[in-house]
XYZ file of C-alpha atoms in Angstrom:
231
model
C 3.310 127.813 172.132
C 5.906 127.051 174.927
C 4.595 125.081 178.161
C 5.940 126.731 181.594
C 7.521 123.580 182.992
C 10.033 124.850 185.590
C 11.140 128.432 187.297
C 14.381 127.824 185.092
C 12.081 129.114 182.515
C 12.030 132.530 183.640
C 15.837 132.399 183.440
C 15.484 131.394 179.647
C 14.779 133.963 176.370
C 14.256 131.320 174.291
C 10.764 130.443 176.587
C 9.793 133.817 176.113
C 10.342 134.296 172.176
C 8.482 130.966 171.625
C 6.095 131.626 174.402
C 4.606 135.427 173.167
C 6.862 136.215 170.631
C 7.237 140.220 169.649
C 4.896 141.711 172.328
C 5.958 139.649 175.424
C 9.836 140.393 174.399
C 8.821 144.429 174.058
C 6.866 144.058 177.975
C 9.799 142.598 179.342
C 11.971 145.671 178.598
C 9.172 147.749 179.466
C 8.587 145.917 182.866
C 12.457 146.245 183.539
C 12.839 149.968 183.968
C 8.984 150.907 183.907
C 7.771 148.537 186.883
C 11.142 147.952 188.487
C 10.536 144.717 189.161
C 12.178 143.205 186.085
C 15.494 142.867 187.053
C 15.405 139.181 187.625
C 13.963 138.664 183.904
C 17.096 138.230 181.050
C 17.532 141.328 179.286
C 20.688 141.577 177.530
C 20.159 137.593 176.631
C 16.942 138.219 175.494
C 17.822 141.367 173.267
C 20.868 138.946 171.404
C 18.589 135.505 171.016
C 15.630 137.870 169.836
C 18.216 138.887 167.085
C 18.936 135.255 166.255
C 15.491 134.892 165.649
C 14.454 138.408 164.275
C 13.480 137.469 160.840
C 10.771 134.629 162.685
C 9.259 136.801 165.023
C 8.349 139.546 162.757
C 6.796 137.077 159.890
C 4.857 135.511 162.966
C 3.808 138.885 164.053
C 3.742 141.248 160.882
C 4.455 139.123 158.140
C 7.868 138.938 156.654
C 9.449 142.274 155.183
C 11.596 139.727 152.543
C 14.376 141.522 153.850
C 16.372 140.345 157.121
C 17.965 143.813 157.693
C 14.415 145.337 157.687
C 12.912 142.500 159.609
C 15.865 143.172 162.275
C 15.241 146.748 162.230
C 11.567 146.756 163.227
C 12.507 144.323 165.992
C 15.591 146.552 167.274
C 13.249 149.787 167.080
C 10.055 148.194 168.916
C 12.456 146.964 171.456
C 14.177 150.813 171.510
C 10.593 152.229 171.791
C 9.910 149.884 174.601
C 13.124 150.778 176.687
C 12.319 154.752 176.093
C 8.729 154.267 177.192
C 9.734 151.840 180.342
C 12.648 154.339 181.454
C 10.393 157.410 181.449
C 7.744 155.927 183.288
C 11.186 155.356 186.192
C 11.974 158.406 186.126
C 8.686 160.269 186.530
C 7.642 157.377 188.998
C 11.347 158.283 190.897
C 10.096 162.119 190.663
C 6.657 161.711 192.355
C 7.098 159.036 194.828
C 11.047 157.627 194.719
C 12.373 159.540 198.094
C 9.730 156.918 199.954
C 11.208 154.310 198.029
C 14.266 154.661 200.875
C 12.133 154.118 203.847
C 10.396 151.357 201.890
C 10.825 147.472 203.512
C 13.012 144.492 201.586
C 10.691 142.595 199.756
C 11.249 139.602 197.069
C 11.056 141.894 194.198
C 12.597 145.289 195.655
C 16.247 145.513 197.506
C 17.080 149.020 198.566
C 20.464 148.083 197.942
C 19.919 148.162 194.604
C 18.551 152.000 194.711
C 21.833 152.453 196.499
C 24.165 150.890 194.299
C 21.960 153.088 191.255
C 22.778 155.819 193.112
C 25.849 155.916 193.382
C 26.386 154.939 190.080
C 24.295 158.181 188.969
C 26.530 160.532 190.828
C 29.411 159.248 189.707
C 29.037 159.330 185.843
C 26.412 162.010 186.186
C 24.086 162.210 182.789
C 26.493 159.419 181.098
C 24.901 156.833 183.748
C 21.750 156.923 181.883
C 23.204 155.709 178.737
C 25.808 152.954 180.395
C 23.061 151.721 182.899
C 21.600 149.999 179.833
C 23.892 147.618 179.494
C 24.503 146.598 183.530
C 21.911 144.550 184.672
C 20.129 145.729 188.026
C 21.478 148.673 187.655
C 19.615 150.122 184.891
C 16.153 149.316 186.480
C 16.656 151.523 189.190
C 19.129 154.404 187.498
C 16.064 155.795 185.709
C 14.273 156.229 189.431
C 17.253 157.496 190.582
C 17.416 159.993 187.851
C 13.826 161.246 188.955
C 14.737 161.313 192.434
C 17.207 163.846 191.368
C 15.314 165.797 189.334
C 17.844 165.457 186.550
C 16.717 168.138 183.981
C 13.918 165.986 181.717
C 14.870 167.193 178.399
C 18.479 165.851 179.493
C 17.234 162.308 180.260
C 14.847 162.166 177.351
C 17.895 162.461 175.312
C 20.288 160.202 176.883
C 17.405 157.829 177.395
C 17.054 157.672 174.053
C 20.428 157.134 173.015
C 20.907 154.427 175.460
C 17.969 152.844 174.384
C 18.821 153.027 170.731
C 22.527 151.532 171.461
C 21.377 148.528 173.539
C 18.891 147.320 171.631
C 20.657 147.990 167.962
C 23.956 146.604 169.241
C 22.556 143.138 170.925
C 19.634 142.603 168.539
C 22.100 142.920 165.513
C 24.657 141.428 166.956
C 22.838 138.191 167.737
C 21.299 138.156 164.139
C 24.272 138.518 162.018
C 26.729 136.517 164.024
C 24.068 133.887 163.888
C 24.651 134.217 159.866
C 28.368 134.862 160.499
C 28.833 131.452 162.078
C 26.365 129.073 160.309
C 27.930 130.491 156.153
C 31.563 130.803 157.960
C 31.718 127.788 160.196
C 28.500 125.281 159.564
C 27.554 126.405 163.145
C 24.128 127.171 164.085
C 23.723 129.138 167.181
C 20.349 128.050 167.617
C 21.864 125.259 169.136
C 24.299 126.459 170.582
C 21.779 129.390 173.044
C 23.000 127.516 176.037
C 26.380 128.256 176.157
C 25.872 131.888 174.475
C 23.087 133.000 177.021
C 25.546 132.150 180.021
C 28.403 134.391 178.213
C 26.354 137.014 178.013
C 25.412 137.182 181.621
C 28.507 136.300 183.004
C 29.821 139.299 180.663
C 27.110 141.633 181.613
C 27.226 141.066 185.001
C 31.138 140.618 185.616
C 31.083 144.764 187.018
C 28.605 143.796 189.543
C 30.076 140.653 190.711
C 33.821 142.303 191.004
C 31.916 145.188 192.831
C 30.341 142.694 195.197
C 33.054 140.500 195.749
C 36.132 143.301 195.883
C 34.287 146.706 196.362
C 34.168 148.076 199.991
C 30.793 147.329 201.312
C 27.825 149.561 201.279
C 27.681 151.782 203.971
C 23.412 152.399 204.209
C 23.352 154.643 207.084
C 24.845 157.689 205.037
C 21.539 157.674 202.922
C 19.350 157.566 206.428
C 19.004 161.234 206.932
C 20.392 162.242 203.345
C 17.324 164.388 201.728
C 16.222 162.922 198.337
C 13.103 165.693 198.226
């Protein structure tokens, strides 16, 4: 069991694998789209570093299948179940009570700017945002509410949800599992030791059409959504 030593934890998958293993990992991507307040919490990290150590987490928590494909599969599919549950729980949550979300004060954990820049990002790629939101951080914790807010047919997000969820989750988790093989029988290198380095590629790759948005998009103008109807 991990000790919580610094905030720079929080920042870390590697705390959270060793820390609670399968079921923290699957309330993390819950917690990201399903309480909105995840956001700050690694998520595409977490998804590739859980794949790196797939095969551990489900002997610790199942008992190993003897097979690592099957071992990565059960991990990839809780994870997949996790995102599908967390997104519809945004999405109904943006139906009942999201239009109050715009009158709703800053706080640490909620930034309406972020509903803004989801938004926009939902009109502008329509149905498809659903399924590219997973894999831009921020934005896919509050595209789900968005969705709701809209009242985007459910059958239609149920579907895309689904496929978005399934792609993230397969993609990273697998990914970080057999390059992890790839580079230890190819190249002697174990990337177990080398999660420093990968974890800030990942964000700086994940997040690198948020930052050029930030840095050279024109600035959000907030007072078109003041008397914009979200009902």
């Amino acid at each position: 069991m991990e000790d919580f030593n610094s905030w720079k934890d929080l920042l870390n998958p590697e705390f959270y694998i060793k820390m609670g293993g399968f079921w923290l990992i699957l309330f993390i991507v819950f917690a990201e789209t399903g309480l909105f307040v995840g956001f700050f919490l690694p998520g595409d990290s977490l998804l590739f570093v859980s794949g790196i150590y797939a095969v551990e987490i489900i002997k610790e928590t199942f008992g190993s299948t003897g097979s690592d494909f099957l071992d990565t599969t059960l991990l990839a599919t809780g994870v997949a179940l996790a995102a599908i549950i967390g997104n519809e729980v945004g999405y109904y949550f943006g139906r009942k009570t999201g239009p109050a979300l715009y009158k709703r004060p800053d706080s640490m954990l909620f930034k309406k700017k972020y509903l803004y820049q989801a938004h926009d990002f939902f009109e502008k790629h329509g149905a498809l945002a659903i399924i590219m939101a997973r894999f831009l951080p921020v934005v896919r914790t509050f595209t789900p509410i968005v969705a709701g807010i809209v009242k985007m047919d459910k059958k239609e997000f149920l579907r895309d949800n689904i496929i978005g969820a399934v792609l993230w989750s397969f993609i990273l988790i697998f990914a970080g599992h057999y390059l992890d093989k790839l580079f230890m029988e190819q190249f002697g290198v174990n990337l177990k030791e080398k999660l420093e380095y990968i974890i800030i590629v990942i964000v700086l790759v994940t997040t690198l059409p948020v930052i050029i948005k930030f840095v050279f998009g024109k600035k959000d103008d907030l007072s078109k959504y003041e008397n914009k109807d979200f009902e």
